[in-house]
XYZ file of C-alpha atoms in Angstrom:
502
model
C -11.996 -44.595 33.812
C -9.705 -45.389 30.977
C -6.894 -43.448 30.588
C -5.483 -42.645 26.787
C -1.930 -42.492 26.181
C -0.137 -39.210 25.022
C 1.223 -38.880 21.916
C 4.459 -37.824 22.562
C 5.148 -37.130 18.702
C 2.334 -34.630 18.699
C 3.624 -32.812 22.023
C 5.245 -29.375 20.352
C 8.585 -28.525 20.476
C 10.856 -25.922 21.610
C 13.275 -24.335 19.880
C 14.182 -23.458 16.187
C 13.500 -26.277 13.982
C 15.770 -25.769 10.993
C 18.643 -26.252 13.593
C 19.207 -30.111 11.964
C 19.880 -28.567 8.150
C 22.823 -26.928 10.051
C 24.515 -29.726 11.323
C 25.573 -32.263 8.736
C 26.699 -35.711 10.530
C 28.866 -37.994 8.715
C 29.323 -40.893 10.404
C 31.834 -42.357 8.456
C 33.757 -39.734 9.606
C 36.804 -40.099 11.749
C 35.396 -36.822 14.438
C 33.333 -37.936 17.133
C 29.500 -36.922 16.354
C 29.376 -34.929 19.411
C 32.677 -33.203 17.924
C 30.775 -32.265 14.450
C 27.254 -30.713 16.585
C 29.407 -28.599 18.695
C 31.615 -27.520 15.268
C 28.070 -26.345 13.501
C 26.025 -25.123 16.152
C 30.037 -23.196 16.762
C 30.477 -21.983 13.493
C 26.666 -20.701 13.117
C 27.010 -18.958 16.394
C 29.897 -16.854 15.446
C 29.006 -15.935 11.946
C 25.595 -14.890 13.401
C 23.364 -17.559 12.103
C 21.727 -17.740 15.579
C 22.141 -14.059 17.121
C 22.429 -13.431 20.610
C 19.585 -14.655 23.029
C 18.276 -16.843 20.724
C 17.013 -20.292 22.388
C 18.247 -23.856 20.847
C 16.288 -26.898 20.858
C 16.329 -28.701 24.160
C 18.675 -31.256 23.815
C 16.178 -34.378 24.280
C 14.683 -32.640 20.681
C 17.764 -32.099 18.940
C 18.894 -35.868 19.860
C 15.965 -37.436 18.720
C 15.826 -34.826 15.219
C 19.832 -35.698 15.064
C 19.432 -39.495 15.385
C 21.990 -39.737 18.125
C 21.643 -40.321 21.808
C 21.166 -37.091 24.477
C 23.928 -37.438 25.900
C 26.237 -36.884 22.093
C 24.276 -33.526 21.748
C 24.819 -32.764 26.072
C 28.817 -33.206 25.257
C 28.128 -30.639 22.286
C 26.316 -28.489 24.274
C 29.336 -28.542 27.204
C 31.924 -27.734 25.136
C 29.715 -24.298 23.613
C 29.136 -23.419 27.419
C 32.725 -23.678 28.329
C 33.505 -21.145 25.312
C 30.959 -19.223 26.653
C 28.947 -19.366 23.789
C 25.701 -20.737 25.008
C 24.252 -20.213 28.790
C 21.921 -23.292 30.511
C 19.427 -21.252 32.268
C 16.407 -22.477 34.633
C 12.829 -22.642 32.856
C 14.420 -20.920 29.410
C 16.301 -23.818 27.819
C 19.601 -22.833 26.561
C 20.175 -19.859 24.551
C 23.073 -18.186 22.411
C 25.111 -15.368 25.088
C 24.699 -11.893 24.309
C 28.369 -11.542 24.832
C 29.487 -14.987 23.675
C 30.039 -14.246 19.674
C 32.237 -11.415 17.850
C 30.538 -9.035 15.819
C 30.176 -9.954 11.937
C 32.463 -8.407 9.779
C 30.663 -6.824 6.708
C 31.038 -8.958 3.438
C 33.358 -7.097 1.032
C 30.886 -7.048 -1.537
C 30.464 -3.577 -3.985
C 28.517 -4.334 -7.353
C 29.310 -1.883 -9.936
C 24.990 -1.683 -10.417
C 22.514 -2.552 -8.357
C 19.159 -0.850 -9.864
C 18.568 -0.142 -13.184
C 18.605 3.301 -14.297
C 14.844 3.177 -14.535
C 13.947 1.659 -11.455
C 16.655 4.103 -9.330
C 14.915 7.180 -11.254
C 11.394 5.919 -10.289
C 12.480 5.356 -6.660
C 13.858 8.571 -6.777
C 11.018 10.310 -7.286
C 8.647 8.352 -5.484
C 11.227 9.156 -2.219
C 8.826 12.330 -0.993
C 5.325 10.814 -2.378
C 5.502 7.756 -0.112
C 4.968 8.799 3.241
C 5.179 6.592 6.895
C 1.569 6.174 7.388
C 1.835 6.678 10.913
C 3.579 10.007 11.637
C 1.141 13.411 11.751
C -0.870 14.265 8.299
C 0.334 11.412 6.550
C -1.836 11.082 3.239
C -4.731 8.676 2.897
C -5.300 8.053 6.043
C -8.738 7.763 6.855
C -10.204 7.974 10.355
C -9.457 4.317 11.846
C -10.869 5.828 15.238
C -14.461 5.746 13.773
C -14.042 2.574 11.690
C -16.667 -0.111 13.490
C -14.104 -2.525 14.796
C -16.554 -4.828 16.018
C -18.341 -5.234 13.206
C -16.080 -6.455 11.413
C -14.702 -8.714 13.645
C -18.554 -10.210 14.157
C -18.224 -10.247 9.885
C -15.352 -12.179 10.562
C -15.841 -14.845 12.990
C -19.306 -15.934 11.501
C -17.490 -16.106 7.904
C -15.052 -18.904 9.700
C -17.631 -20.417 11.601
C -20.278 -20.629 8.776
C -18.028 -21.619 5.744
C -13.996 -22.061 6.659
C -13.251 -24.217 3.931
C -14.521 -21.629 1.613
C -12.291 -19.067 2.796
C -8.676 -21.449 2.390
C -10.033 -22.376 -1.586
C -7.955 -19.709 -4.335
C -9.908 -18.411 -6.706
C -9.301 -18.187 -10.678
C -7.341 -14.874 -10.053
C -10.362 -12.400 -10.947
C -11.637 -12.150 -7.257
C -14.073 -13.711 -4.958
C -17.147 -13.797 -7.135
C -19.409 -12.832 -4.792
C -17.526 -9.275 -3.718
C -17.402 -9.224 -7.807
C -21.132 -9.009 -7.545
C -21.084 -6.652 -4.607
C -18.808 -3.831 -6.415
C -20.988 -4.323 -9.481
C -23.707 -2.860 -7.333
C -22.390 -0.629 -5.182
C -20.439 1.124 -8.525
C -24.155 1.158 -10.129
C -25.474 2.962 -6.913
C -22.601 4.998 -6.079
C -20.999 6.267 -9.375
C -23.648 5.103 -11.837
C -21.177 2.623 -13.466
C -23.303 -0.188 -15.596
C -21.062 -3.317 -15.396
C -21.717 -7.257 -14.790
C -19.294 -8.985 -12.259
C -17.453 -10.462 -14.468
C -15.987 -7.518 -15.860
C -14.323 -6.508 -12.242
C -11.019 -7.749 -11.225
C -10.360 -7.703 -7.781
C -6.534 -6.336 -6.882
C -4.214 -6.102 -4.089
C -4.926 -1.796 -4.245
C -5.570 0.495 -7.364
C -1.722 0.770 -7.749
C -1.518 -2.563 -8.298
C -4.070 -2.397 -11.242
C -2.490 0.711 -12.602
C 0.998 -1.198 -12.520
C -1.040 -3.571 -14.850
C -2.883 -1.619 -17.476
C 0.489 -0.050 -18.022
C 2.512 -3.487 -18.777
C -0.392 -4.244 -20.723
C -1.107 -1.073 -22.790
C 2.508 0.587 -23.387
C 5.179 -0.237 -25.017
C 8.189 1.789 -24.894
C 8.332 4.798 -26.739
C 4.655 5.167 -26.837
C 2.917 8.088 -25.372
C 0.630 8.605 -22.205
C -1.059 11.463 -20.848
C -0.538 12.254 -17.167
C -2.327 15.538 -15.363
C 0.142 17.969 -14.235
C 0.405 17.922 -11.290
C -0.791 14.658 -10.687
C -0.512 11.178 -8.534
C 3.276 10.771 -8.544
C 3.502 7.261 -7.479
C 1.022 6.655 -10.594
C 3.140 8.350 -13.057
C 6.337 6.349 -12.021
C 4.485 3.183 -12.982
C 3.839 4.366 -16.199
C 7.015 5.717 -16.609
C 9.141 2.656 -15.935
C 7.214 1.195 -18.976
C 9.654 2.950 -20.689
C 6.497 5.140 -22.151
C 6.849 9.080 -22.951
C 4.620 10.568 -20.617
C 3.199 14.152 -21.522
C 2.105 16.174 -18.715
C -0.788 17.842 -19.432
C -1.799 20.645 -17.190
C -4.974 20.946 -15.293
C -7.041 24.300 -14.449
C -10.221 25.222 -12.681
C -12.040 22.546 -14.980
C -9.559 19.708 -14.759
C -7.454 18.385 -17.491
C -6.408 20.592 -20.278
C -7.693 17.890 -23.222
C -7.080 20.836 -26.064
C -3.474 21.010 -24.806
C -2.910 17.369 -25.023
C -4.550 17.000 -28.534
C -1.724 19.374 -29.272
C 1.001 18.168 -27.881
C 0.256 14.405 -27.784
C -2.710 13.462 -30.383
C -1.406 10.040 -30.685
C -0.970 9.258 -27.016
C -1.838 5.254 -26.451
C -3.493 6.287 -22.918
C -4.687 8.761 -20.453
C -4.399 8.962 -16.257
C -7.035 11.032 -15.265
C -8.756 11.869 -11.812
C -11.896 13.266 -13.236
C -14.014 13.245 -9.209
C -11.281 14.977 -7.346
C -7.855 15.784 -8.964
C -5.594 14.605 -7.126
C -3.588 16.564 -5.347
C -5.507 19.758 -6.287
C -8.914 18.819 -5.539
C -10.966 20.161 -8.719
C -14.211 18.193 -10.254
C -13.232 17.447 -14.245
C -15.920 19.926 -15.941
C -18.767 18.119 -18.327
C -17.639 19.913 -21.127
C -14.067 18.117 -20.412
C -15.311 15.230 -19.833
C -16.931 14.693 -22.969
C -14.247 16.140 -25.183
C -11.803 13.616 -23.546
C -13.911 10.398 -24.480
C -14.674 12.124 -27.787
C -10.510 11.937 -28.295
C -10.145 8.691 -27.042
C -12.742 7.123 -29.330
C -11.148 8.910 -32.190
C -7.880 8.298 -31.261
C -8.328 4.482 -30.590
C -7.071 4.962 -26.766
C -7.718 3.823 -23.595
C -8.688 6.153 -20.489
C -7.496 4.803 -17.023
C -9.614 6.900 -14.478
C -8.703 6.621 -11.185
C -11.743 7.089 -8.630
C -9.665 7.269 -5.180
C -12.367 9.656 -3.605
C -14.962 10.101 -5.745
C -17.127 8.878 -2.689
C -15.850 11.735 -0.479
C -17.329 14.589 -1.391
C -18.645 16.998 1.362
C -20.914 19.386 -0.888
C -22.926 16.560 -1.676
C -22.390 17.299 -5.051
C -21.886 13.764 -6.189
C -20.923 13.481 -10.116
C -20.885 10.312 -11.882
C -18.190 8.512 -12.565
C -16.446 8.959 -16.474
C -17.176 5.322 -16.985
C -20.613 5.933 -16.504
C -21.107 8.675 -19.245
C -23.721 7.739 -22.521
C -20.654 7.993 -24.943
C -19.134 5.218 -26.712
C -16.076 6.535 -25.672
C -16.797 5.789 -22.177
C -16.270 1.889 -23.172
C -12.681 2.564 -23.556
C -12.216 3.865 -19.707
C -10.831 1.412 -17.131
C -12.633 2.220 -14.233
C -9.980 1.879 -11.025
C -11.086 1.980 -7.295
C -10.089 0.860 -3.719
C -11.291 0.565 -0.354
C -8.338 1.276 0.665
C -8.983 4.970 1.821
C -12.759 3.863 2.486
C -12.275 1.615 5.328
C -8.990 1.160 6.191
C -5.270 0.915 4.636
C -4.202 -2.710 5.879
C -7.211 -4.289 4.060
C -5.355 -3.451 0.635
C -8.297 -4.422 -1.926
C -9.093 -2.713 -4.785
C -10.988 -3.382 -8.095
C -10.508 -2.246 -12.113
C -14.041 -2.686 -14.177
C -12.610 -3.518 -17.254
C -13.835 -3.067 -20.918
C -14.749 -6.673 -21.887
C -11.730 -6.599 -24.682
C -9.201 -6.390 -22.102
C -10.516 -8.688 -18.980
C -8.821 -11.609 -19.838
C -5.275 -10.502 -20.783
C -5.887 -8.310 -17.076
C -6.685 -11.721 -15.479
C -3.151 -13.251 -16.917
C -1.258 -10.404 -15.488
C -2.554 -10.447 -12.220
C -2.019 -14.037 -12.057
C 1.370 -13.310 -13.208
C 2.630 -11.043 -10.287
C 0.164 -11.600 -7.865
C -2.202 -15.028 -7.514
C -5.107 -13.108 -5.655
C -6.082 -11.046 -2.382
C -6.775 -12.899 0.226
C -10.084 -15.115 0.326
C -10.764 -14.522 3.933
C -10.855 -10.462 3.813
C -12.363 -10.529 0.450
C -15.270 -12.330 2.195
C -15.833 -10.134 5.222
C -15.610 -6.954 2.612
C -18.446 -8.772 0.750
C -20.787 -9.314 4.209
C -19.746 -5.652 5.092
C -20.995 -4.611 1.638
C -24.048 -6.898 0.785
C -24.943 -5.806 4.533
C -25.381 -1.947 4.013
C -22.600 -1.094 6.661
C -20.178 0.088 4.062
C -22.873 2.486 2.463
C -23.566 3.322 6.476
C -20.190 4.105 6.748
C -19.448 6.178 3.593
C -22.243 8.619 5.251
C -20.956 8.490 8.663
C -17.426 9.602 7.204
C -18.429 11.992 5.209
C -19.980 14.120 8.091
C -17.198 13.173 9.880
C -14.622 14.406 7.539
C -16.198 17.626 6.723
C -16.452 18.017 10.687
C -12.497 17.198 10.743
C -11.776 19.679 7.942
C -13.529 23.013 9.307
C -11.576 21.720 12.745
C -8.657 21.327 10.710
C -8.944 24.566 9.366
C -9.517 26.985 12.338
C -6.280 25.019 13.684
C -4.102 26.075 11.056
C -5.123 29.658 11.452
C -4.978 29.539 14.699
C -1.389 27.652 14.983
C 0.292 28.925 11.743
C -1.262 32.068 10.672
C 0.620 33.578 7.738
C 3.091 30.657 7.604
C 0.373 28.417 5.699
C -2.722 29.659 3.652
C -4.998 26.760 3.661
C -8.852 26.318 2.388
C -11.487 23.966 2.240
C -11.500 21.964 -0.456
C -14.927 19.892 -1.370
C -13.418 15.739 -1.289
C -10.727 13.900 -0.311
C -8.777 13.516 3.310
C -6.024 15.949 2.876
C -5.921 19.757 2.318
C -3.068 21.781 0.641
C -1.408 24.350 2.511
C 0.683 27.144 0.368
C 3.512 28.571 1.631
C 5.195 31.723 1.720
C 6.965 33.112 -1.321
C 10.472 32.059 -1.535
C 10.076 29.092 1.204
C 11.579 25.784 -0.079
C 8.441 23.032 -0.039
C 10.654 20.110 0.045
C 12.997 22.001 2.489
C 10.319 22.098 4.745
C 8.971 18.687 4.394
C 12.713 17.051 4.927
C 12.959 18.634 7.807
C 9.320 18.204 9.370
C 10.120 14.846 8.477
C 12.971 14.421 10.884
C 10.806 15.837 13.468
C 8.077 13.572 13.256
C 5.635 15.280 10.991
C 4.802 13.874 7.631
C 4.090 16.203 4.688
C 4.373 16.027 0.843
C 5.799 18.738 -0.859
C 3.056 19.376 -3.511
C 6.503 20.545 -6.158
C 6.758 16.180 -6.060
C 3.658 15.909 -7.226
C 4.877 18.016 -10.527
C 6.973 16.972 -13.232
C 10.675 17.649 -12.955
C 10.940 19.514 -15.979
C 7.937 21.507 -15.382
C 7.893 25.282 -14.304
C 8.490 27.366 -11.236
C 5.195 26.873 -9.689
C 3.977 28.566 -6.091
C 5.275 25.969 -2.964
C 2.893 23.628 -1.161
C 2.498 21.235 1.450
C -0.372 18.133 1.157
C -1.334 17.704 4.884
C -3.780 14.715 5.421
C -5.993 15.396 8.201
C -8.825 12.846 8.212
C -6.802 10.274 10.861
C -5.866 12.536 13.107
C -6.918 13.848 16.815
C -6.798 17.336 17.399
C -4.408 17.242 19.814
C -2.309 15.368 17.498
C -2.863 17.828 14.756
C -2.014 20.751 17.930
C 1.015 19.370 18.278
C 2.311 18.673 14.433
C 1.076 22.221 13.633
C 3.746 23.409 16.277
C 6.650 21.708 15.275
C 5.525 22.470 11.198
C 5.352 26.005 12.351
C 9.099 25.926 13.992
C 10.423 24.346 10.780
C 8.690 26.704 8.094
C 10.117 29.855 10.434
C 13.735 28.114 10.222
C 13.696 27.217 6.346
C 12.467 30.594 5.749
C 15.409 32.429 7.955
C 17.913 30.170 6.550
C-alpha cells in the first residue's frame, strides 16, 4: 500500500488569522523581534482589539505566518503570561484572560450632527412601526409552524446537487429569469396581472422596490398621495425624497380619490393598497378603482400599488389586482409584491411588474444599492413555485388563518373583555383592537413593549398632523400559539388597566 504524504499547508489553522496585520516587524530595528510581537499582541490586548477569552494562533502558526522561528513568538508569548495577559491552557491553545486587560475608556468623541434632519425625522417615526419580529403579535408574521420545512430543504439540496454552478453565477440585476417567468404566471393566475418576465424585477422585499420608484419618480417638492392612515414605513420612504406627501383619507370604499383631486390634482404619484388597506383592512371599491386610473391617466402619474395580502383573503372574495384592470390607466400602476408574508420573513424576495417605460432605469437603481437577491433562494422559490407547493400552500394558509382568527377572537373576549373591541376582518395576519376612550395607544404599546408584547399603536400609522382619531392597537396573530397569544393577552390586559388608571 502506498502511503501519500500530507499536505501540511492545507492542514487548517487555529486561531484568528488577521493576527500578522497587527504585528509589524522591522528588522532593521534595534528591539529584539520577540520584543516587537509581545509589544503588538500587548497593545491590542489592552485597547480591546482581542477581548477577553479570545484564542491566539498557536505559536508554531504565528511563527511560520511571522517569518521568525517558534521559539521568537514562545519568548513573546512568556512575557504576555507573566503580565497576566494571556493564559496557556491544555487542549484550548492560549487565549486573552478575562481579567488580564483594563476596561476601554470611551473615545471622547461628540459630533455636533450625526443624521440629517430627514433621516432622524424618518427614523423617528418609523420607531413604533418596526416591530421585533419575535415578541407576541408582532406584524407580518405568518405561521412558520405550518410552513413545509422539508420541502424546501428537499427544493434545496437537489438545486445544489443538480446545478451548483448555476446557483454561485450573478445575474444582470433583474432576477433569476426563470422565477421571472414563475411570478409572471402565478400574478396571471392569482391577481389576473397580464405581464411577460421581463417586465418583473426581482427585489430584496417590496420596501426595497418602493425605496426605488420613489428615488426614481420624485423630486423634491413634488407631490405624492399617501392613504391616511396608511403603511408608515412606506410613507417615510417617500418622504425622505424630500416629496410633499398629501394624506388622503380612506373610508368604507378605500381611498378618497375626489379628496385628493382636490387637494393634490397635480400629485406625481399615488401609494395605494387597493386588496386590503393596510392597516384598516377595507377592499378599494370598483367605482374607486376606476376613478383613480381615470386621474392618473389624465394627470400623467404613476400608481404604486402595493399587493402585501391580496392573496389572503378568507371570504374568498378574491378581487383582481389594479394592474390588472381594462383601463389604459392601469399601464401606469407599478405592481409591488413579496413573499415575504407568504412563506416566510428571512427569505426577503419580492418583485415590482413594471410598466415597460420604466424597467430599465428600475434595473440601474437596483444595481445601484443592491446587486441582486441571492441566486440560491431565488432558485428554490422558483422549484417551490413551478412545483404547485406555493399555490398548495396559499390554500392551506388561508384555512389556517381564518381558523387562527375566530381562535384569536374568542381569546380576546375571553381575556380582555371591554379593554379591547376587536372584529374579524376579511385578509391579512393581524386584527385591530380599539381601545377605550381616553386610553393612550402608544402609552400602551411602550409599555407592552417592555413587557414582552409587541403591538403597533394604529395613531403611528396616521399622519402627525392629522386629527384626533379613536386609539388602536394592530395585533398580528397569524404566528402565534394559543398559549402564546393566552399569555400576551394577560400581560396586554395588565398594561391597558394601568395606562388607563394612570
Amino acid at each position: 500500500m502506498t502511503t501519500l504524504p500530507i499536505d501540511r499547508s492545507a492542514t487548517p489553522r487555529r486561531g484568528p488569522r488577521t493576527v500578522p496585520l497587527l504585528i509589524p516587524l522591522d528588522p532593521d530595528d534595534d528591539v529584539p523581534q520577540y520584543r516587537q510581537i509581545y509589544l503588538s499582541l500587548r497593545r491590542a490586548i489592552l485597547e480591546r482589539t482581542f477581548r477577553a477569552g479570545a484564542r491566539l494562533p498557536a505559536s508554531r502558526v504565528l511563527a511560520d505566518d511571522l517569518g521568525v522561528s517558534r521559539t521568537t513568538v514562545l519568548g513573546a508569548y512568556a512575557e504576555l503570561a507573566a503580565e497576566g495577559l494571556i493564559i496557556a491552557r491544555a487542549g484550548a491553545g492560549t487565549v486573552v484572560a478575562t481579567h488580564g486587560a483594563p476596561t476601554r475608556e470611551p473615545l471622547d468623541f461628540s459630533p455636533s450632527r450625526i443624521l440629517s434632519e430627514r433621516a432622524a425625522t424618518h427614523l423617528a417615526r418609523s420607531a413604533d412601526v418596526l416591530p421585533c419580529p419575535t415578541r407576541s403579535f408582532a406584524l407580518a408574521l405568518p405561521a412558520l409552524d405550518a410552513f413545509p420545512v422539508r420541502t424546501w430543504a428537499r427544493l434545496g439540496g437537489r438545486r445544489w446537487r443538480v446545478s451548483p454552478y448555476e446557483l454561485l453565477r450573478a445575474d444582470d440585476g433583474q432576477g433569476y429569469a426563470p422565477l421571472r417567468s414563475a411570478i409572471a404566471e402565478h400574478v396571471l393566475l392569482a391577481r389576473g396581472v397580464h405581464c411577460a418576465a421581463n417586465q418583473i424585477v426581482v427585489t430584496s422585499g417590496a420596501l426595497q422596490a418602493i425605496d426605488i420608484i420613489a428615488r426614481l419618480l420624485l423630486d423634491a417638492g413634488e407631490t405624492a398621495w399617501f392613504e391616511e392612515p396608511g403603511y408608515r414605513p412606506a410613507r417615510g420612504l417617500f418622504e425622505a425624497t424630500g416629496a410633499r406627501v398629501v394624506s388622503v383619507p380612506v373610508d368604507d370604499e378605500g381611498l378618497d380619490v375626489a379628496f385628493g383631486r382636490r387637494h393634490a390634482p397635480e400629485a406625481r404619484l399615488a401609494f395605494v393598497t387597493p386588496a386590503y388597506q393596510a392597516p384598516l383592512g377595507m377592499t378599494m371599491s370598483a367605482r374607486r378603482r376606476l376613478d383613480l386610473l381615470v386621474w392618473a391617466q389624465a394627470a400623467d402619474a404613476w400608481i404604486v400599488e402595493d399587493d402585501h395580502a391580496g392573496q389572503f383573503r378568507y371570504d374568498k372574495s378574491l378581487t383582481p389586482a389594479l394592474r390588472a384592470l381594462a383601463h389604459p390607466g392601469a399601464r401606469r400602476v407599478i405592481h409591488v409584491g413579496s413573499f415575504t408574508e407568504t412563506l416566510f420573513p428571512a427569505l426577503r424576495i419580492g418583485y415590482a411588474v413594471l410598466p415597460i417605460e420604466l424597467l430599465e432605469r428600475f434595473v440601474m437603481a437596483r444595481r445601484s444599492v443592491d446587486r441582486q437577491s441571492p441566486t440560491a433562494e431565488q432558485a428554490v422559490l422558483t422549484d417551490f413555485i413551478v412545483g404547485g407547493h406555493f399555490a398548495r400552500h396559499l390554500r392551506r394558509m388561508r384555512m389556517l388563518y381564518g381558523e387562527r382568527q375566530h381562535a384569536f377572537i374568542r381569546l380576546v373576549h375571553r381575556e380582555l373583555g371591554d379593554l379591547l373591541r376587536i372584529a374579524p376582518m376579511p385578509a391579512g395576519l393581524h386584527l385591530i383592537g380599539w381601545l377605550p376612550p381616553g386610553v393612550c395607544d402608544k402609552c400602551v404599546a411602550r409599555e407592552a413593549g417592555r413587557r414582552g408584547v409587541e403591538v403597533v399603536p394604529l395613531s403611528a400609522m396616521r399622519d402627525a398632523s392629522s386629527a384626533a382619531h379613536p386609539q388602536g392597537l394592530m395585533l398580528g396573530y397569524a404566528g402565534f400559539s394559543a398559549t402564546v397569544a393566552r399569555k400576551g393577552l394577560a400581560r396586554l390586559a395588565e398594561v391597558i388597566h394601568r395606562v388607563a388608571a394612570a
